[in-house]
Structures are given as C-alpha cells and as structure tokens.
CSV table of N, CA and C in Angstrom, one decimal:
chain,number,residue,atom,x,y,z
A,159,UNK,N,226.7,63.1,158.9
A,159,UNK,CA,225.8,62.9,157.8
A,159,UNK,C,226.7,63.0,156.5
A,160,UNK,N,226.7,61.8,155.8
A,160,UNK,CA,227.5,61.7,154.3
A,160,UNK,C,226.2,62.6,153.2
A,161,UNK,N,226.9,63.6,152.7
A,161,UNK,CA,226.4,64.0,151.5
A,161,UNK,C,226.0,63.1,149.8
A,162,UNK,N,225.1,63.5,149.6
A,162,UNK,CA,225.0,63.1,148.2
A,162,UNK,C,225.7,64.0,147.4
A,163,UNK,N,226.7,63.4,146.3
A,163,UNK,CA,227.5,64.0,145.4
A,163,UNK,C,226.5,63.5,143.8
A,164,UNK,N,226.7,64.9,143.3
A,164,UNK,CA,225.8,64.6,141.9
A,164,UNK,C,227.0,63.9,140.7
A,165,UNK,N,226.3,63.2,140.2
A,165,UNK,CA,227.3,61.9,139.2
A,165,UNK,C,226.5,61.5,137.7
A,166,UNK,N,227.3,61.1,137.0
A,166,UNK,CA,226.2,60.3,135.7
A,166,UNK,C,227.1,58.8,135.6
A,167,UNK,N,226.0,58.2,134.7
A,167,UNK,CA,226.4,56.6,134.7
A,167,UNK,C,226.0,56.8,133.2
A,168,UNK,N,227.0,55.7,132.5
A,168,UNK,CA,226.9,55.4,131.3
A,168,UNK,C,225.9,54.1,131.3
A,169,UNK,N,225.0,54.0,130.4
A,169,UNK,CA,224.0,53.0,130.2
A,169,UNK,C,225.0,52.0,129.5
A,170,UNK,N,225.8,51.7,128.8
A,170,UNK,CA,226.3,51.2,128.2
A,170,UNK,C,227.9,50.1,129.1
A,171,UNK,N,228.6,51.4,129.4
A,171,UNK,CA,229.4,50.6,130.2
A,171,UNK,C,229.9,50.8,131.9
A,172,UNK,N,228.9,51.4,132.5
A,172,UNK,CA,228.1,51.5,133.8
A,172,UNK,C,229.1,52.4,134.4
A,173,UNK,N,230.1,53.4,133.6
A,173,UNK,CA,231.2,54.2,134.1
A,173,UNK,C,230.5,55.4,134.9
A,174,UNK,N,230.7,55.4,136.5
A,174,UNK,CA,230.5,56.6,137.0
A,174,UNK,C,231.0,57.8,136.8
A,175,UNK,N,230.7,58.7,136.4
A,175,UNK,CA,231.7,60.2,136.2
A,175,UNK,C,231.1,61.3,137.1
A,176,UNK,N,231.7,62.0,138.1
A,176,UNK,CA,231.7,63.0,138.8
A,176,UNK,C,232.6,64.2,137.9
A,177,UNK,N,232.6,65.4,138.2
A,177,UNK,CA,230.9,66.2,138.2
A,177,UNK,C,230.2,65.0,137.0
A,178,UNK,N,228.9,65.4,136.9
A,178,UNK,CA,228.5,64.7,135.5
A,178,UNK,C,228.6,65.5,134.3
A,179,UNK,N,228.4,64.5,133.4
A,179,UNK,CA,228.8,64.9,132.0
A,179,UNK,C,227.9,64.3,131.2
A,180,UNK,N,227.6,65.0,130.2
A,180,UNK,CA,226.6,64.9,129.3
A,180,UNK,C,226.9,63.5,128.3
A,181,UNK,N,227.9,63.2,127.8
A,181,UNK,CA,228.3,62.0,127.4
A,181,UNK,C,229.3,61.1,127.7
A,182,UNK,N,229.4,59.8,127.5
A,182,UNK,CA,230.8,59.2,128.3
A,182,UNK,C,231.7,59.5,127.2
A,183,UNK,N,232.9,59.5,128.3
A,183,UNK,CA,234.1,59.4,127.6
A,183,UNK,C,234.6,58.7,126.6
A,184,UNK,N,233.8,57.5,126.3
A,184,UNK,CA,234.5,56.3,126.0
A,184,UNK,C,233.1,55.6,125.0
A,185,UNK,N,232.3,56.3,125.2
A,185,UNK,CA,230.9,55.5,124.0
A,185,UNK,C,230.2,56.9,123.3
A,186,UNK,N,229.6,57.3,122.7
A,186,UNK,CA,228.9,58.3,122.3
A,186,UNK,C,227.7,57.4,122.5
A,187,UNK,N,227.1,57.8,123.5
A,187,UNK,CA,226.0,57.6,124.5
A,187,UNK,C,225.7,58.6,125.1
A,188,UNK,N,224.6,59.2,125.9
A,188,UNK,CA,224.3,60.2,126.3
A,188,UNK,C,224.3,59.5,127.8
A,189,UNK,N,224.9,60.3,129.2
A,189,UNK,CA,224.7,59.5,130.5
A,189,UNK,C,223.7,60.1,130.9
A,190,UNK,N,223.6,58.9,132.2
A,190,UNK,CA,222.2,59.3,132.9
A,190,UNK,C,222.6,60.0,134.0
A,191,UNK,N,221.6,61.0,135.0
A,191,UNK,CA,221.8,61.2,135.8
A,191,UNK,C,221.7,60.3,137.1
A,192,UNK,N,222.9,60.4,137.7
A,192,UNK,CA,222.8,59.6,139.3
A,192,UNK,C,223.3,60.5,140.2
A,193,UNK,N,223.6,59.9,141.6
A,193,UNK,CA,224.4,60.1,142.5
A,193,UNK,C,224.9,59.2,143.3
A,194,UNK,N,226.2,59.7,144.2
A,194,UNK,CA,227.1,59.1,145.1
A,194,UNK,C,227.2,59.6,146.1
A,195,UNK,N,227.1,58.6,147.1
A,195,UNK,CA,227.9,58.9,148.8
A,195,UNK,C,229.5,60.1,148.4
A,196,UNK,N,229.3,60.7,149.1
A,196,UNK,CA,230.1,61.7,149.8
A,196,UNK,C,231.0,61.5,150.7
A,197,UNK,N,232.0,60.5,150.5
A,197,UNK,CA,232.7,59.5,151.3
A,197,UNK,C,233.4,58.5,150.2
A,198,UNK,N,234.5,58.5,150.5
A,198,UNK,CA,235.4,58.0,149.1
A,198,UNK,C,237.1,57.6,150.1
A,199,UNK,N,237.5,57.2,149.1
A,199,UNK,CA,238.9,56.6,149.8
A,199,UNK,C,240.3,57.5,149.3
A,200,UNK,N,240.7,57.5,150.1
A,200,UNK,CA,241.8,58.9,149.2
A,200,UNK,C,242.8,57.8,148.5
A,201,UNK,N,243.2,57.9,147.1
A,201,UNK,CA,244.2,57.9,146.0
A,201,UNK,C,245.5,57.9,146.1
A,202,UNK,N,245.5,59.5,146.1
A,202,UNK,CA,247.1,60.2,146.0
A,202,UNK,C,246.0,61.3,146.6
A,203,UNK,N,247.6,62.2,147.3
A,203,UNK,CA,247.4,63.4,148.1
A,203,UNK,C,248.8,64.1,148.0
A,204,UNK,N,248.4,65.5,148.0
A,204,UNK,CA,249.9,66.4,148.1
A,204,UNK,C,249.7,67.7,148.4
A,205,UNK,N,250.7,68.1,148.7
A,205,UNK,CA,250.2,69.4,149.5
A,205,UNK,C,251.5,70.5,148.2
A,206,UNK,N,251.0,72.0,147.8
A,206,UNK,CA,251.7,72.3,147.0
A,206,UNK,C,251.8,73.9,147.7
A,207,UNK,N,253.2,74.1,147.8
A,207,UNK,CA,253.5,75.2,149.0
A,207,UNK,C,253.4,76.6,147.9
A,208,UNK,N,253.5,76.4,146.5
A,208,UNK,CA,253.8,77.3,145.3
A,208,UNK,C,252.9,77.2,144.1
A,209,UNK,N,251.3,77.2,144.9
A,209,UNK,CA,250.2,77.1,144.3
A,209,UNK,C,250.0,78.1,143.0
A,210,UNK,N,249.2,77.5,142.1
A,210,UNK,CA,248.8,78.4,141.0
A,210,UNK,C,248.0,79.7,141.4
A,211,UNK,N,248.4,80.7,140.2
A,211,UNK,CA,247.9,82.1,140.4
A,211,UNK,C,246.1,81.8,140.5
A,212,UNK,N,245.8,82.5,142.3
A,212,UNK,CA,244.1,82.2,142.5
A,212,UNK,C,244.4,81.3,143.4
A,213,UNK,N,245.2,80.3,144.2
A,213,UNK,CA,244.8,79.7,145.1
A,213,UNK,C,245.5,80.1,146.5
A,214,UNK,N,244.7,79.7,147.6
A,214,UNK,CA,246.1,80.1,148.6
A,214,UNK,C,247.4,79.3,149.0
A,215,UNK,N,248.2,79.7,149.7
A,215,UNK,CA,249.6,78.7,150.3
A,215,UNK,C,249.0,78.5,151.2
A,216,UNK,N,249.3,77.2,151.9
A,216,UNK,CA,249.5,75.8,151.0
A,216,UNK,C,248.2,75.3,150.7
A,217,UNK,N,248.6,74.5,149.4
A,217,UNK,CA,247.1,74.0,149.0
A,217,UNK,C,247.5,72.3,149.0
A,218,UNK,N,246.3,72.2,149.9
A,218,UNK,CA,246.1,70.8,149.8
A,218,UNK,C,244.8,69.7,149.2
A,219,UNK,N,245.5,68.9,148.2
A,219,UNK,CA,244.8,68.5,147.1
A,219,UNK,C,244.9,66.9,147.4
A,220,UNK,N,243.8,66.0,147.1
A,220,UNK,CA,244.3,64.6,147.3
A,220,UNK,C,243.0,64.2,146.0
A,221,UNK,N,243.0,63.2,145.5
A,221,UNK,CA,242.1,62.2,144.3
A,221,UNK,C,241.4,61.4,145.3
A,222,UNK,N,240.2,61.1,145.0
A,222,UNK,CA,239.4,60.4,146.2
A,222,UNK,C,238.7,60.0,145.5
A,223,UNK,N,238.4,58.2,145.4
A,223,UNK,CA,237.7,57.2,144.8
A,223,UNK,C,236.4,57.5,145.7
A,224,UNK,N,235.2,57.1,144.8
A,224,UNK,CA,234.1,57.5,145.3
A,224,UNK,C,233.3,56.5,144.9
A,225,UNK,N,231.9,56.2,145.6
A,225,UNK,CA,231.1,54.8,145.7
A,225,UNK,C,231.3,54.8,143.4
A,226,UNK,N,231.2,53.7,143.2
A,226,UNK,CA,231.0,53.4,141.7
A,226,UNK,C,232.1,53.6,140.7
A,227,UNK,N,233.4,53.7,141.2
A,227,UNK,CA,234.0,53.9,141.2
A,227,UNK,C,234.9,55.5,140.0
A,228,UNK,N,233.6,56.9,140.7
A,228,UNK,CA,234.1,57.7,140.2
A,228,UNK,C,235.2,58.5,140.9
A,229,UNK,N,235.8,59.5,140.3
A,229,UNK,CA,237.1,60.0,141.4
A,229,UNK,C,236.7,61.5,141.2
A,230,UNK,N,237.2,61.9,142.4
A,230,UNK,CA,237.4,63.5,142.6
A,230,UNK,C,238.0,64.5,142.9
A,231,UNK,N,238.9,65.3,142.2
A,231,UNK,CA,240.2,66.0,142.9
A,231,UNK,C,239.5,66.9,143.8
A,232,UNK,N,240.2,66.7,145.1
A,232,UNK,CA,239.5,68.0,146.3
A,232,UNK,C,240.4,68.5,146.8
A,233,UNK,N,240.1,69.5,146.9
A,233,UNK,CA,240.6,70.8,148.6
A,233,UNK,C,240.5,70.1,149.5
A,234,UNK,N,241.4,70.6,150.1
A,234,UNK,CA,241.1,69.8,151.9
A,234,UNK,C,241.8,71.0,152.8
A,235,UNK,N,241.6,70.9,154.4
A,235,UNK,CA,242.2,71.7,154.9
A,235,UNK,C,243.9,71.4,155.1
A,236,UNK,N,244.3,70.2,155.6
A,236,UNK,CA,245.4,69.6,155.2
A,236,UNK,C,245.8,68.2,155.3
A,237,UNK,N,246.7,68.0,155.1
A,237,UNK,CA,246.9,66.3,154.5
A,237,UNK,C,247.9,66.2,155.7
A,238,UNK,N,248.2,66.4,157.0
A,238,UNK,CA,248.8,66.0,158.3
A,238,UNK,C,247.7,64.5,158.3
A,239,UNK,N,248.3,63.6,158.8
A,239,UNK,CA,247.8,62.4,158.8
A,239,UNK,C,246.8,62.1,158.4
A,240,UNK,N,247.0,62.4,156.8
A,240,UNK,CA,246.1,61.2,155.8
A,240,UNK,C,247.4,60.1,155.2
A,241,UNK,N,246.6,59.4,154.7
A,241,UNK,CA,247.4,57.9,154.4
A,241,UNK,C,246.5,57.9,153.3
A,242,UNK,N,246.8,56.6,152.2
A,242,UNK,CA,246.3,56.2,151.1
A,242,UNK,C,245.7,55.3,151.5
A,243,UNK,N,244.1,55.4,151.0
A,243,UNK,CA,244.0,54.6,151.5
A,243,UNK,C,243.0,54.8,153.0
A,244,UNK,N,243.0,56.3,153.4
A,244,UNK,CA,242.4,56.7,154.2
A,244,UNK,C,240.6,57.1,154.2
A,245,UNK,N,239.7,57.3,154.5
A,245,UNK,CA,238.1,57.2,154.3
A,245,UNK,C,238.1,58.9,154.7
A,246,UNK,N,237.1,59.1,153.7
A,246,UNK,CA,237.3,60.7,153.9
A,246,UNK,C,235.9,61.3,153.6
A,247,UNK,N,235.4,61.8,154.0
A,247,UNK,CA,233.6,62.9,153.7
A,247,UNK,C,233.6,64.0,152.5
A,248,UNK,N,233.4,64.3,151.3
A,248,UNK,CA,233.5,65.0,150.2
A,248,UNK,C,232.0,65.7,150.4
A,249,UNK,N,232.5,67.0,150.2
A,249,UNK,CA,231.3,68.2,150.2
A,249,UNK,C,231.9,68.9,148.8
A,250,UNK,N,230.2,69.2,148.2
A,250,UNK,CA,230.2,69.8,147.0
A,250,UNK,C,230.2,70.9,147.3
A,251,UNK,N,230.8,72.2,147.4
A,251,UNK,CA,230.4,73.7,147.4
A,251,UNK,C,230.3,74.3,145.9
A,252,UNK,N,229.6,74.9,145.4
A,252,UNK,CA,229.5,75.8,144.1
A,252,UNK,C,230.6,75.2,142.9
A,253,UNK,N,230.2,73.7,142.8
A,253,UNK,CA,231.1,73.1,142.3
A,253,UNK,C,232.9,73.1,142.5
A,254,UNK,N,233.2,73.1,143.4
A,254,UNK,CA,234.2,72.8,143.9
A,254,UNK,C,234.1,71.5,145.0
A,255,UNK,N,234.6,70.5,145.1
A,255,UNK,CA,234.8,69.5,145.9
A,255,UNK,C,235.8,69.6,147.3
A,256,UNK,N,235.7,69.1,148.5
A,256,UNK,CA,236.3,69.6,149.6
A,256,UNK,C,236.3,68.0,150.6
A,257,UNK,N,237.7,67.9,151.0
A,257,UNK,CA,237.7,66.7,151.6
A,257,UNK,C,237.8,67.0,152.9
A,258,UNK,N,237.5,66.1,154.2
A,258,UNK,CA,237.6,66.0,155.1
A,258,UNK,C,237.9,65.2,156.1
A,259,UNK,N,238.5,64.2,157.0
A,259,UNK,CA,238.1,63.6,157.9
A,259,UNK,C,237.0,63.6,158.3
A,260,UNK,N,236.4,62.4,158.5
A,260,UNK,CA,235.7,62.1,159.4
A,260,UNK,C,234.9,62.9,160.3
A,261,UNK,N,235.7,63.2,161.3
A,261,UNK,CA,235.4,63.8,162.9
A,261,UNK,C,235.0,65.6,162.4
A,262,UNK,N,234.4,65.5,163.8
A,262,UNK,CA,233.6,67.1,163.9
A,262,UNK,C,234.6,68.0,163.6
A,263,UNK,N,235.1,68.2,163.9
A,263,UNK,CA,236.6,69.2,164.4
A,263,UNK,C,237.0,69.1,163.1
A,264,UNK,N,237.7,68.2,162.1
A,264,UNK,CA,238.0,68.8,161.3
A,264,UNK,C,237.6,69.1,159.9
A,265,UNK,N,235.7,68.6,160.3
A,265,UNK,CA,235.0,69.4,159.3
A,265,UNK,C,234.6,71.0,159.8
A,266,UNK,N,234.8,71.3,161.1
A,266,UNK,CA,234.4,72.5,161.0
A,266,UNK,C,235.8,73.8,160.8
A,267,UNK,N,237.2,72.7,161.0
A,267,UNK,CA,238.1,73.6,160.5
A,267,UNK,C,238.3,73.7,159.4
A,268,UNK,N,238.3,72.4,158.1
A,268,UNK,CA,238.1,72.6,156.9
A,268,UNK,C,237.0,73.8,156.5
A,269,UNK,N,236.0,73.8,157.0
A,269,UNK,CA,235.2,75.0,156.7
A,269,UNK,C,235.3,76.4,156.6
A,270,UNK,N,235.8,77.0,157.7
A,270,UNK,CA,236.2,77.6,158.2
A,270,UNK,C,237.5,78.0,157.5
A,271,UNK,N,238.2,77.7,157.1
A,271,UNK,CA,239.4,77.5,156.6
A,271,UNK,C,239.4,77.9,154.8
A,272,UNK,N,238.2,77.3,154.3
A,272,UNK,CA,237.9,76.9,153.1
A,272,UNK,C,237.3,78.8,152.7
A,273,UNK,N,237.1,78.9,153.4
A,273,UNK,CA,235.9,80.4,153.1
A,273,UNK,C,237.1,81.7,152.9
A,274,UNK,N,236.5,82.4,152.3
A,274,UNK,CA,237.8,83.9,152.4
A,274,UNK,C,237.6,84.6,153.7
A,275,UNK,N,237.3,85.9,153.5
A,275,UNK,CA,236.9,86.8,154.4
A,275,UNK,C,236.0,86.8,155.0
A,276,UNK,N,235.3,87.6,155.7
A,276,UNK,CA,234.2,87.4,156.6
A,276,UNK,C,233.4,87.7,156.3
A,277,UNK,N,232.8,88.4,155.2
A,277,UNK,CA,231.5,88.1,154.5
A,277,UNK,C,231.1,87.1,153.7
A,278,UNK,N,232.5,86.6,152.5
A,278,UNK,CA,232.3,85.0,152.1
A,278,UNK,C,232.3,84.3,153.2
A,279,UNK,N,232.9,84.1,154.3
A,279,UNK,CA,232.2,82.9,155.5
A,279,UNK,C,230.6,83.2,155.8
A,280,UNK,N,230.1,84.4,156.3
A,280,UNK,CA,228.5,84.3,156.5
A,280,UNK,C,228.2,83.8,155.5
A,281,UNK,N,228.1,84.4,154.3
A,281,UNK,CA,227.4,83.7,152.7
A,281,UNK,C,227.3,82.2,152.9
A,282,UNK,N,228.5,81.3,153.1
A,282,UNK,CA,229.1,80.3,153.0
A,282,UNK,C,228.2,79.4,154.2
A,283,UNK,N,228.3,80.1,155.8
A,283,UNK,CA,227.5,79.7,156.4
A,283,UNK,C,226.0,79.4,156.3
A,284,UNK,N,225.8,80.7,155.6
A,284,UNK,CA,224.3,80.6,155.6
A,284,UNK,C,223.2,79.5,154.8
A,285,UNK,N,224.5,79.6,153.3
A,285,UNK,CA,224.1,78.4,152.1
A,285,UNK,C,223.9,77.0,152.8
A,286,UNK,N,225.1,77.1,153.7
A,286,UNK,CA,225.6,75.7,154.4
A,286,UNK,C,224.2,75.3,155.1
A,287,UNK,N,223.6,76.2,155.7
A,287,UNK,CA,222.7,75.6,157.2
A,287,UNK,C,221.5,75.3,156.2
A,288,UNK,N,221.3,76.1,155.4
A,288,UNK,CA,220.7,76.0,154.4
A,288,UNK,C,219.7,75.0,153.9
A,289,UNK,N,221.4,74.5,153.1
A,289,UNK,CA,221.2,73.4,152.3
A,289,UNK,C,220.8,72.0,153.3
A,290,UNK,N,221.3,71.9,154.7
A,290,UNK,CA,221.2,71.1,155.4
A,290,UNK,C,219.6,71.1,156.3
A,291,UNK,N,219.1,71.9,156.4
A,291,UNK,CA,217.6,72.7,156.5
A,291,UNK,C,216.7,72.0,155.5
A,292,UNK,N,217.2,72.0,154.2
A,292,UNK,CA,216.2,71.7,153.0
A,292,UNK,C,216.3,70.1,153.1
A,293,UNK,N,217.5,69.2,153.6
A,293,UNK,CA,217.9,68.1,153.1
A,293,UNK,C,216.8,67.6,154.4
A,294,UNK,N,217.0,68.2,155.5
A,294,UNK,CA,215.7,67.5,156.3
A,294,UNK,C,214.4,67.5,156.3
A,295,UNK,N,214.3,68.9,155.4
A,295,UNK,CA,212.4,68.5,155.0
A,295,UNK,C,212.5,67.4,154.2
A,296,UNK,N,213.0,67.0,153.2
A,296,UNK,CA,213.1,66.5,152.4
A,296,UNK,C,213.0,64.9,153.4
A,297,UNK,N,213.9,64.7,153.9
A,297,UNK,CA,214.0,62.8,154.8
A,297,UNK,C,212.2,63.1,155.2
A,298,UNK,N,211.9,64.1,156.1
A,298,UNK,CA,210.9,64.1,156.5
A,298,UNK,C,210.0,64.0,156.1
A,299,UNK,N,209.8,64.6,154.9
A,299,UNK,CA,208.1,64.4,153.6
A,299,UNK,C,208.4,62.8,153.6
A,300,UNK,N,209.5,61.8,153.3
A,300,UNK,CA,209.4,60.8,152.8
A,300,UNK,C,208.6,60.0,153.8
C-alpha cells in the first residue's frame, strides 16, 4: 500500500513542493494544498558513517523524486543495493520522511530500525496500525 505524502502546487507555475509551503519559491503566490504517491525514484543516495550531533551511525540518506516532480531527503534503513534510479515507498512519520524498498521485509526492518528504544517502538507501532486503521475507514465510507 503506497502512502499519500502531503504537498502544495503553485497555481501559477504548477511547482510541486514537499513538505508544503505556504508560498512558492519562485512567485509570491500563495500554494494550494495537494498530495503525492509515496513512491518516488531515488536521485542521489549516501550513507554518512560520522553523522551530525542527534543522528545515529550510519545514517543513510538518499533524494527521492516524487510523482509531480517534488523531491524528498529521507532516512532509510540502508542503501546496500539501491542504484539511481531505483523505485522506492516514502513514509511520512512526525514529519520526517523514510525510504524503503519495495518488499515486506524491508519495510518492516526499516521500521524497526527507524524507532529508538522500546517504548518509542510501541508509541511508533501503535500510531502506525493506527494511522493504517483510520486510512481504511476512510476507502470504505467512500
């Protein structure tokens, strides 16, 4: 299941921007609200073994083009065979962005992985089933 990622569009020159932003970069126009697939193409990717103070070793970071062509720097669990160029699944957590393959396994190790200690993972799990709980009332009223 591809996520919806929240976005704005410029009325003027149809620029997507992830997170959104209240005005475009590039017009003094006010954007609208939209959204994007959660599924994007990875950019550039790097893994940085001497992360900034607050993240853990190693941190793995890649730029991921996203439908309309907005981009998003994400967390990932790790960049062992990603390629440029590669199709990737982007989850929003508490505004932070998080990439993953594809496959089951290594969204649930990204997860897993992504969380601190073991009360941030319940929290984390719980929001998670959560949010995925609300998203199916929701297909369903329609």
């Amino acid at each position: 299941m591809i996520e919806l990622i929240a976005a704005s569009r410029c009325p003027r020159c149809a620029v997507v921007i992830t997170p959104p932003a209240m005005y475009c970069p590039w017009h003094p126009v006010a954007m609208t609200p939209t959204v994007v697939p959660g599924a994007g193409e990875i950019v550039s990717f790097t893994t940085l073994h001497s992360p900034p103070e607050g993240f853990r070793s190693p941190l793995h970071i890649a730029i991921v083009r996203l439908a309309g062509g907005a981009h998003a720097v994400c967390h990932g669990a790790e960049t062992r065979g990603l390629k440029i160029g590669s199709t990737v699944a982007i989850e929003a957590v508490d505004d932070v962005y998080y990439f993953s393959h594809l496959g089951a396994m290594d969204r649930a190790r990204l997860f897993w992985r992504r969380t601190g200690h073991a009360g941030e993972r319940v929290n984390a799990i719980t929001r998670s089933l959560a949010k995925r709980v609300w998203k199916g009332r929701d297909r369903a009223a329609s």
